[in-house]
Amino acid sequence: MRTRVGIVGAGPAGLMLSHLLHLAGIDTVVVERRSRAAIEATIRAGVLEQGTVDLMRRTGLGARLDHLGLVHRGFELRFAGAGHRIDLEALTGGRVITVYAQHEVLKDLIAARLAAGGDLRFEAEDTRIEGIEGDAPVIRFRHQGQETVLDCDFIAGCDGFHGVCRSAIPEASRTEHLRIYPFAWFGILAEAPPSSEELIYASHPRGFALVSTRSATVQRLYFQCSPHERAESFGDQRIWDELASRVSGPGFTLRTGRIFQKSVIPMRSFVCEPMRHGRLFLAGDAAHTVPPTGAKGLNLAIADVYLLARALIDYYENGRTFGLDAYSATALRRVWRTQHFSWWMTSMLHRFEEAGEFDRRRQLAELDLVTGTVAGARLLAENYAGLPLD
Ligand code: RFL
Ligand code: PHB
């Protein structure tokens, strides 16, 4: 079997890359370990930047997004007992965010690829990549009991943080940067009406909390917890009490309801450099992860493949390799800016056990700076709403 671009992983990065290349007439095969049903049911990100939304609309993926997505023109930072609104739209000259769950994006992408006759191999086992340093790389995998060899011009490693592609780059040819935070997020989904019209990021002496949403009847909430916490060990009442204590404010009532999903999400910052080795190109979480505080992981994955698709299209249409050669350095510039932003949001809003009173006061001063000055608020708003894709 042969294709031009073999893609490992059917997450946002792999599927969007396949979609963008298809629109330019370039064939791909996507090899994915999990089932379609599992992918379409996994709860992860929820916030789309303006650039991600614009790209989805421009490429024919806007219908359900425009129907179900919730446009948010600002968000709230809450600390020292008071809320402060960050007016994204006013501070960025019109950019906003859209709350639309990652698995809904994946449903849209999978439906579009299948409607166009795309080749998606779900439930592939034992995926390996070979020959990335030569001209004829291959992806080997087992699918429906059959050993399959996929010959490719290029391989896109879009297989997430725990995938196999990154480790195909010889250790001597890559550098990995990792920071693990001394806390995690406890995330829930609950059947409840929204407590707030906009997201609330709360910094509280007991720790960080985030009030997000999914729809008029389903809410997404998070609070900082120990990285060793187990989701099952927290009873529902204790969860609501913990959340309520951290997000309380004048005139604010947290709306509660049946909790139907609980998970503990580790917090890490990770970058692998370079993002290309020979004919292997890494994109998305396979190359980098950010703590979720800045809501950037999915958006960064989309930005990577937007760049990679442009470079591959230029190669196939015009025979130019400039974009492919520049891919890693160009992508990494955005990656490191996003790493900085995600680390900054995380360190500004979380409780650090070892921090003393000086550090706590410094955190409050920083929050005062970003809510109390136009320059500070704009820096936060521009990065949160997202840098343009081009
Ligand atoms: P994914 O989504 O992990 O997809 C990788 C795919 O590769 C498959 N795979 C393999 N397939 C074949 N063979 C193998 N050997 C394979 N190994 C793995 C996997 O099954 C999977 O289907 O990576 P991708 O495409 O790079 O996308 C990255 C995003 O998923 C991730 O960055 C975001 O979810 C992060 N994130 C958020 N990002 C945002 O932009 N906004 C948010 O609001 C946001 N909130 C979040 C988040 C992540 C969270 N969790 C659970 C980590 C909230 C949470 C709670
Ligand atoms: C979410 O709704 O899942 C969400 C929102 C904002 C974040 C992270 C996750 O920063």
Coordinates of C-alpha atoms and ligand atoms in Angstrom, one line a residue:
M1 CA 0.0 0.0 0.0
R2 CA 1.2 3.5 -0.8
T3 CA 0.3 7.0 0.1
R4 CA 2.0 10.4 -0.2
V5 CA 1.8 11.4 3.5
G6 CA 1.3 8.7 6.1
I7 CA -0.2 10.1 9.3
V8 CA 0.1 8.4 12.7
G9 CA -2.7 9.4 15.0
A10 CA -6.3 10.6 14.5
G11 CA -6.3 13.4 17.0
P12 CA -6.9 17.0 16.1
A13 CA -3.4 17.3 14.5
G14 CA -3.5 14.1 12.4
L15 CA -7.1 14.6 11.2
M16 CA -6.8 18.3 10.4
L17 CA -3.6 17.6 8.5
S18 CA -5.3 14.9 6.5
H19 CA -8.3 17.2 5.8
L20 CA -6.1 20.2 4.7
L21 CA -4.0 18.0 2.4
H22 CA -7.1 16.4 0.9
L23 CA -8.4 19.8 0.0
A24 CA -5.2 20.4 -2.0
G25 CA -5.6 17.0 -3.7
I26 CA -2.8 15.2 -1.7
D27 CA -3.7 11.7 -0.5
T28 CA -3.0 10.5 3.0
V29 CA -3.7 7.5 5.2
V30 CA -4.3 8.0 8.9
V31 CA -3.3 5.1 11.2
E32 CA -4.9 5.3 14.6
R33 CA -4.6 3.0 17.6
R34 CA -8.0 3.6 19.2
S35 CA -11.5 3.0 17.9
R36 CA -13.6 5.7 16.3
A37 CA -16.1 5.4 19.1
A38 CA -13.5 5.9 21.8
I39 CA -12.0 8.9 20.1
E40 CA -15.4 10.5 19.6
A41 CA -16.2 10.0 23.3
T42 CA -12.9 11.2 25.0
I43 CA -13.4 14.4 26.9
R44 CA -10.5 16.8 26.6
A45 CA -10.1 20.4 25.5
G46 CA -12.9 23.0 25.1
V47 CA -11.6 26.3 24.1
L48 CA -11.0 27.2 20.4
E49 CA -9.0 30.3 19.5
Q50 CA -10.2 32.6 16.7
G51 CA -7.6 31.2 14.3
T52 CA -8.8 27.6 14.8
V53 CA -12.4 28.6 14.4
D54 CA -11.6 30.6 11.2
L55 CA -9.7 27.7 9.8
M56 CA -12.6 25.3 10.5
R57 CA -15.1 27.6 8.8
R58 CA -12.8 28.2 5.8
T59 CA -12.4 24.5 5.2
G60 CA -16.0 23.5 5.4
L61 CA -16.1 22.4 9.0
G62 CA -18.2 25.3 10.4
A63 CA -21.8 24.0 10.4
R64 CA -22.0 22.2 13.8
L65 CA -19.5 24.6 15.3
D66 CA -21.6 27.6 14.4
H67 CA -24.7 25.8 15.7
L68 CA -23.3 24.4 19.0
G69 CA -20.2 26.5 19.7
L70 CA -20.5 29.2 22.4
V71 CA -18.8 32.5 21.6
H72 CA -17.2 34.1 24.6
R73 CA -16.1 37.7 24.3
G74 CA -14.3 37.8 27.6
F75 CA -13.4 35.9 30.7
E76 CA -13.0 36.6 34.4
L77 CA -10.0 36.5 36.7
R78 CA -11.1 36.1 40.3
F79 CA -8.7 36.7 43.2
A80 CA -8.8 38.3 46.7
G81 CA -12.6 38.0 46.8
A82 CA -13.3 40.0 43.6
G83 CA -13.8 39.3 39.9
H84 CA -12.1 41.2 37.1
R85 CA -13.3 40.9 33.5
I86 CA -10.8 40.6 30.7
D87 CA -12.6 42.0 27.6
L88 CA -11.0 39.9 24.9
E89 CA -12.9 41.5 22.0
A90 CA -12.1 45.1 23.0
L91 CA -8.5 44.4 23.9
T92 CA -7.6 42.4 20.8
G93 CA -9.5 44.4 18.2
G94 CA -12.3 41.9 17.7
R95 CA -10.9 38.4 18.5
V96 CA -13.0 36.1 20.7
I97 CA -12.9 32.4 21.8
T98 CA -15.4 29.7 21.1
V99 CA -16.2 27.0 23.6
Y100 CA -16.7 23.8 21.5
A101 CA -15.5 20.4 22.8
Q102 CA -12.5 18.7 21.3
H103 CA -14.4 15.5 20.6
E104 CA -17.0 17.6 18.6
V105 CA -14.1 18.9 16.5
L106 CA -13.0 15.3 16.0
K107 CA -16.5 14.2 15.0
D108 CA -16.6 16.9 12.4
L109 CA -13.2 16.0 11.0
I110 CA -13.9 12.3 10.9
A111 CA -17.2 12.8 9.2
A112 CA -15.6 15.1 6.6
R113 CA -12.7 12.7 5.9
L114 CA -15.0 9.7 5.5
A115 CA -17.5 11.7 3.3
A116 CA -14.6 12.5 1.0
G117 CA -13.5 8.8 0.8
G118 CA -10.6 9.4 3.2
D119 CA -8.6 6.3 4.4
L120 CA -8.7 6.2 8.2
R121 CA -7.5 3.0 9.8
F122 CA -8.9 2.9 13.3
E123 CA -7.8 0.2 15.8
A124 CA -4.4 -0.3 14.2
E125 CA -2.0 -2.3 16.4
D126 CA 1.7 -2.4 16.8
T127 CA 2.4 0.7 14.7
R128 CA 6.1 1.2 13.8
I129 CA 7.8 3.7 11.5
E130 CA 11.0 3.0 9.6
G131 CA 13.3 4.5 7.1
I132 CA 12.8 8.1 8.0
E133 CA 16.4 9.0 7.2
G134 CA 16.1 7.7 3.6
D135 CA 13.8 8.5 0.7
A136 CA 11.2 5.8 1.3
P137 CA 9.8 5.8 4.8
V138 CA 7.3 3.2 5.8
I139 CA 4.6 2.8 8.5
R140 CA 4.0 -0.8 9.6
F141 CA 1.0 -1.8 11.5
R142 CA -1.5 -4.6 12.0
H143 CA -5.1 -3.9 11.0
Q144 CA -8.0 -6.3 11.3
G145 CA -5.5 -9.1 11.8
Q146 CA -3.4 -8.2 8.7
E147 CA 0.2 -7.0 8.7
T148 CA 0.2 -3.9 6.6
V149 CA 3.1 -2.0 5.1
L150 CA 2.4 1.6 4.1
D151 CA 5.0 3.2 1.8
C152 CA 5.1 7.0 2.1
D153 CA 6.9 10.1 0.8
F154 CA 6.7 11.6 4.2
I155 CA 5.4 10.6 7.7
A156 CA 3.6 12.9 10.0
G157 CA 3.9 11.9 13.7
C158 CA 0.7 13.2 15.2
D159 CA 0.4 10.4 17.8
G160 CA 0.3 12.5 20.9
F161 CA 2.6 12.6 24.0
H162 CA 2.6 8.9 24.5
G163 CA 3.0 8.0 20.8
V164 CA 5.8 6.1 19.0
C165 CA 7.0 8.6 16.4
R166 CA 9.0 10.9 18.6
S167 CA 11.3 8.1 19.8
A168 CA 12.1 7.1 16.1
I169 CA 14.3 10.2 16.1
P170 CA 17.7 9.0 17.4
E171 CA 18.4 10.3 20.9
A172 CA 21.5 12.1 19.7
S173 CA 19.5 14.1 17.3
R174 CA 16.8 15.4 19.6
T175 CA 16.6 17.4 22.8
E176 CA 13.7 17.1 25.2
H177 CA 12.7 19.8 27.7
L178 CA 10.3 18.7 30.5
R179 CA 8.8 20.5 33.5
I180 CA 6.5 18.6 35.7
Y181 CA 4.3 20.8 38.0
P182 CA 3.8 19.7 41.7
F183 CA 0.0 19.7 41.2
A184 CA -2.7 18.4 38.9
W185 CA -6.3 19.4 37.9
F186 CA -9.3 17.5 39.1
G187 CA -11.8 17.9 36.2
I188 CA -15.6 17.1 36.3
L189 CA -18.5 17.2 33.9
A190 CA -21.8 17.9 35.6
E191 CA -25.5 18.1 34.6
A192 CA -26.2 21.7 35.7
P193 CA -27.0 25.1 34.2
P194 CA -24.1 27.5 33.7
S195 CA -23.0 29.4 36.8
S196 CA -21.5 32.2 34.8
E197 CA -21.8 33.6 31.3
E198 CA -18.0 33.5 30.9
L199 CA -15.2 31.3 32.1
I200 CA -13.9 32.1 35.6
Y201 CA -10.2 31.5 36.4
A202 CA -9.9 31.7 40.2
S203 CA -6.8 32.1 42.3
H204 CA -7.5 31.2 45.9
P205 CA -5.4 30.4 49.0
R206 CA -6.8 26.8 48.8
G207 CA -5.6 26.6 45.1
F208 CA -6.7 27.3 41.6
A209 CA -10.2 26.6 40.2
L210 CA -11.8 27.1 36.8
V211 CA -15.4 27.3 35.9
S212 CA -16.0 26.4 32.2
T213 CA -19.0 25.2 30.3
R214 CA -20.1 22.9 27.5
S215 CA -23.8 23.7 26.9
A216 CA -26.9 25.0 28.6
T217 CA -27.2 21.7 30.6
V218 CA -23.6 20.5 30.9
Q219 CA -20.8 22.2 32.8
R220 CA -17.0 21.6 32.9
L221 CA -15.2 22.5 36.1
Y222 CA -11.7 22.0 37.4
F223 CA -9.8 22.6 40.6
Q224 CA -6.1 22.2 41.5
C225 CA -5.4 19.0 43.4
S226 CA -2.4 16.8 44.3
P227 CA -0.8 15.0 41.4
H228 CA -1.3 11.7 43.4
E229 CA -5.1 12.2 43.7
R230 CA -7.3 9.5 42.4
A231 CA -10.6 10.6 40.7
E232 CA -12.7 7.9 42.6
S233 CA -11.5 9.0 46.0
F234 CA -13.3 12.4 45.9
G235 CA -17.1 12.2 46.8
D236 CA -19.4 14.6 44.9
Q237 CA -20.2 16.8 47.9
R238 CA -16.6 17.3 48.7
I239 CA -16.0 18.3 45.0
W240 CA -18.8 20.9 45.1
D241 CA -17.6 22.2 48.5
E242 CA -14.0 22.5 47.2
L243 CA -15.1 24.3 44.1
A244 CA -17.5 26.6 45.9
S245 CA -14.9 27.7 48.5
R246 CA -12.5 28.6 45.7
V247 CA -14.7 30.5 43.3
S248 CA -17.0 32.2 45.8
G249 CA -17.6 35.9 45.3
P250 CA -20.1 38.6 46.0
G251 CA -23.5 37.7 44.4
F252 CA -22.1 34.5 42.9
T253 CA -23.8 31.1 43.3
L254 CA -22.2 27.9 42.0
R255 CA -24.9 25.9 40.3
T256 CA -24.5 22.2 41.1
G257 CA -25.9 19.0 39.7
R258 CA -25.2 15.3 39.0
I259 CA -21.5 14.7 38.3
F260 CA -21.1 12.2 35.5
Q261 CA -17.4 12.3 34.8
K262 CA -14.3 12.8 37.0
S263 CA -10.6 12.7 36.0
V264 CA -7.2 13.9 37.3
I265 CA -5.1 15.7 34.7
P266 CA -1.4 15.9 35.1
M267 CA 0.3 19.2 34.4
R268 CA 3.5 19.3 32.4
S269 CA 5.3 21.5 29.9
F270 CA 7.3 19.6 27.3
V271 CA 9.1 20.4 24.1
C272 CA 11.0 18.1 21.7
E273 CA 13.5 19.8 19.4
P274 CA 13.8 19.7 16.4
M275 CA 10.3 18.7 15.2
R276 CA 11.6 17.2 12.0
H277 CA 14.1 14.3 11.4
G278 CA 14.6 13.3 7.8
R279 CA 11.2 12.5 6.4
L280 CA 9.4 12.5 9.8
F281 CA 7.6 15.6 10.9
L282 CA 6.2 15.8 14.4
A283 CA 3.1 17.9 15.1
G284 CA 0.9 18.6 18.1
D285 CA 1.3 16.8 21.5
A286 CA 3.8 14.4 19.9
A287 CA 6.2 17.3 19.9
H288 CA 5.1 19.4 22.8
T289 CA 2.5 19.6 25.6
V290 CA 1.4 22.6 27.7
P291 CA -0.4 22.7 31.0
P292 CA -4.1 23.3 30.3
T293 CA -4.3 26.7 32.1
G294 CA -3.9 28.7 28.9
A295 CA -6.3 26.4 26.9
K296 CA -3.6 26.1 24.2
G297 CA -2.8 22.4 23.5
L298 CA -5.4 21.8 20.8
N299 CA -4.9 25.2 19.2
L300 CA -1.2 24.7 19.0
A301 CA -1.7 21.3 17.4
I302 CA -3.8 22.9 14.8
A303 CA -1.3 25.7 14.2
D304 CA 1.5 23.1 13.6
V305 CA -0.5 21.2 11.0
Y306 CA -1.6 24.4 9.3
L307 CA 2.1 25.2 8.8
L308 CA 3.0 21.7 7.8
A309 CA 0.2 21.4 5.3
R310 CA 1.3 24.6 3.7
A311 CA 4.8 23.3 3.4
L312 CA 3.7 20.0 1.9
I313 CA 1.4 21.6 -0.5
D314 CA 4.2 23.9 -1.7
Y315 CA 6.4 20.9 -2.2
Y316 CA 3.9 18.9 -4.2
E317 CA 2.6 21.8 -6.3
N318 CA 5.8 23.8 -6.9
G319 CA 8.6 21.4 -6.0
R320 CA 9.9 23.7 -3.3
T321 CA 11.4 22.4 -0.1
F322 CA 11.8 25.7 1.6
G323 CA 8.7 25.3 3.8
L324 CA 9.6 21.8 4.8
D325 CA 13.1 22.8 5.7
A326 CA 11.8 25.8 7.7
Y327 CA 9.0 23.8 9.4
S328 CA 10.7 22.9 12.7
A329 CA 12.2 26.4 13.4
T330 CA 9.0 28.2 12.4
A331 CA 6.7 25.9 14.4
L332 CA 9.1 26.1 17.4
R333 CA 8.9 29.8 17.6
R334 CA 5.2 29.7 18.2
V335 CA 5.6 26.6 20.5
W336 CA 8.0 28.4 22.8
R337 CA 5.8 31.6 22.9
T338 CA 2.9 29.3 23.8
Q339 CA 5.0 27.5 26.4
H340 CA 5.8 30.8 28.0
F341 CA 2.2 31.9 28.1
S342 CA 0.9 28.6 29.5
W343 CA 3.7 28.5 32.2
W344 CA 2.9 32.2 33.0
M345 CA -0.8 31.6 33.4
T346 CA -0.1 28.5 35.5
S347 CA 2.4 30.1 37.8
M348 CA 0.3 33.2 38.2
L349 CA -2.9 31.3 39.2
H350 CA -1.9 28.2 41.2
R351 CA -1.0 27.6 44.8
F352 CA 2.6 26.4 45.2
E353 CA 3.0 24.5 48.5
E354 CA 6.5 25.7 49.0
A355 CA 5.7 29.3 48.4
G356 CA 6.0 31.8 51.2
E357 CA 4.1 34.9 51.9
F358 CA 6.4 36.9 49.6
D359 CA 5.5 34.7 46.6
R360 CA 1.8 34.9 47.4
R361 CA 1.9 38.7 47.5
R362 CA 3.9 38.8 44.3
Q363 CA 1.3 36.6 42.6
L364 CA -1.5 39.0 43.7
A365 CA 0.6 41.9 42.4
E366 CA 0.9 40.2 39.1
L367 CA -2.9 39.6 38.9
D368 CA -3.4 43.3 39.9
L369 CA -1.1 44.2 37.0
V370 CA -2.9 42.2 34.4
T371 CA -6.4 43.3 35.5
G372 CA -5.5 46.9 36.6
T373 CA -3.6 48.1 33.6
V374 CA -4.5 48.2 29.9
A375 CA -1.0 47.1 28.9
G376 CA -1.2 44.1 31.2
A377 CA -4.7 43.1 30.2
R378 CA -3.9 43.4 26.6
L379 CA -0.8 41.1 26.9
L380 CA -3.0 38.5 28.5
A381 CA -5.9 38.9 26.1
E382 CA -3.9 38.8 22.9
N383 CA -2.2 35.6 23.9
Y384 CA -5.3 34.0 25.3
A385 CA -7.4 34.8 22.2
G386 CA -4.4 33.4 20.2
L387 CA -1.8 34.6 17.7
P388 CA -3.0 34.7 14.1
L389 CA -2.1 31.4 12.2
D390 CA -0.2 33.2 9.4
Ligands
RFL1 P1 -3.9 13.7 20.6 O1 -5.3 14.3 20.8 O2 -3.3 13.0 21.9 O3 -4.1 12.6 19.5 C1 -3.1 11.6 19.3 C2 -3.7 10.4 18.7 O4 -2.7 9.4 18.3 C3 -3.1 8.1 18.7 N1 -2.0 7.3 19.0 C4 -1.6 6.3 18.1 N2 -2.1 5.9 16.9 C5 -1.4 4.9 16.3 N3 -0.3 4.3 16.8 C6 0.2 4.6 18.0 N4 1.3 4.0 18.4 C7 -0.4 5.7 18.7 N5 -0.2 6.3 19.8 C8 -1.1 7.3 20.0 C9 -4.0 8.4 20.0 O5 -4.9 7.3 20.2 C10 -4.7 9.7 19.6 O6 -5.9 9.5 19.0 O7 -2.8 14.7 20.1 P2 -3.0 15.9 19.1 O8 -3.7 15.6 17.8 O9 -1.6 16.5 19.0 O10 -3.9 17.0 19.9 C11 -3.5 17.6 21.1 C12 -4.7 17.9 22.0 O11 -5.5 16.7 22.1 C13 -4.3 18.4 23.3 O12 -3.2 19.3 23.2 C14 -5.5 19.2 24.1 O13 -6.5 18.3 24.4 C15 -5.0 19.9 25.3 N6 -6.1 20.5 26.0 C16 -6.6 21.8 25.6 N7 -6.2 22.4 24.5 C17 -6.7 23.5 24.1 O14 -6.3 24.0 23.0 N8 -7.8 24.1 24.7 C18 -8.3 23.6 25.9 O15 -9.3 24.1 26.4 C19 -7.7 22.4 26.4 N9 -8.1 21.8 27.5 C20 -6.6 19.9 27.2 C21 -7.6 20.6 27.9 C22 -6.2 18.7 27.6 C23 -6.7 18.1 28.6 N10 -6.3 16.8 29.0 C24 -7.1 15.7 29.3 C25 -4.9 16.5 28.8 C26 -8.2 20.0 29.0 C27 -7.8 18.8 29.4 C28 -8.5 18.2 30.5
PHB2 C1 -12.3 23.4 29.2 O1 -13.5 23.9 29.0 O2 -12.2 22.2 29.2 C2 -11.2 24.3 29.5 C3 -11.3 25.6 29.4 C4 -10.2 26.5 29.7 C5 -9.0 25.9 30.0 C6 -8.8 24.5 30.0 C7 -9.9 23.7 29.7 O3 -7.9 26.7 30.2

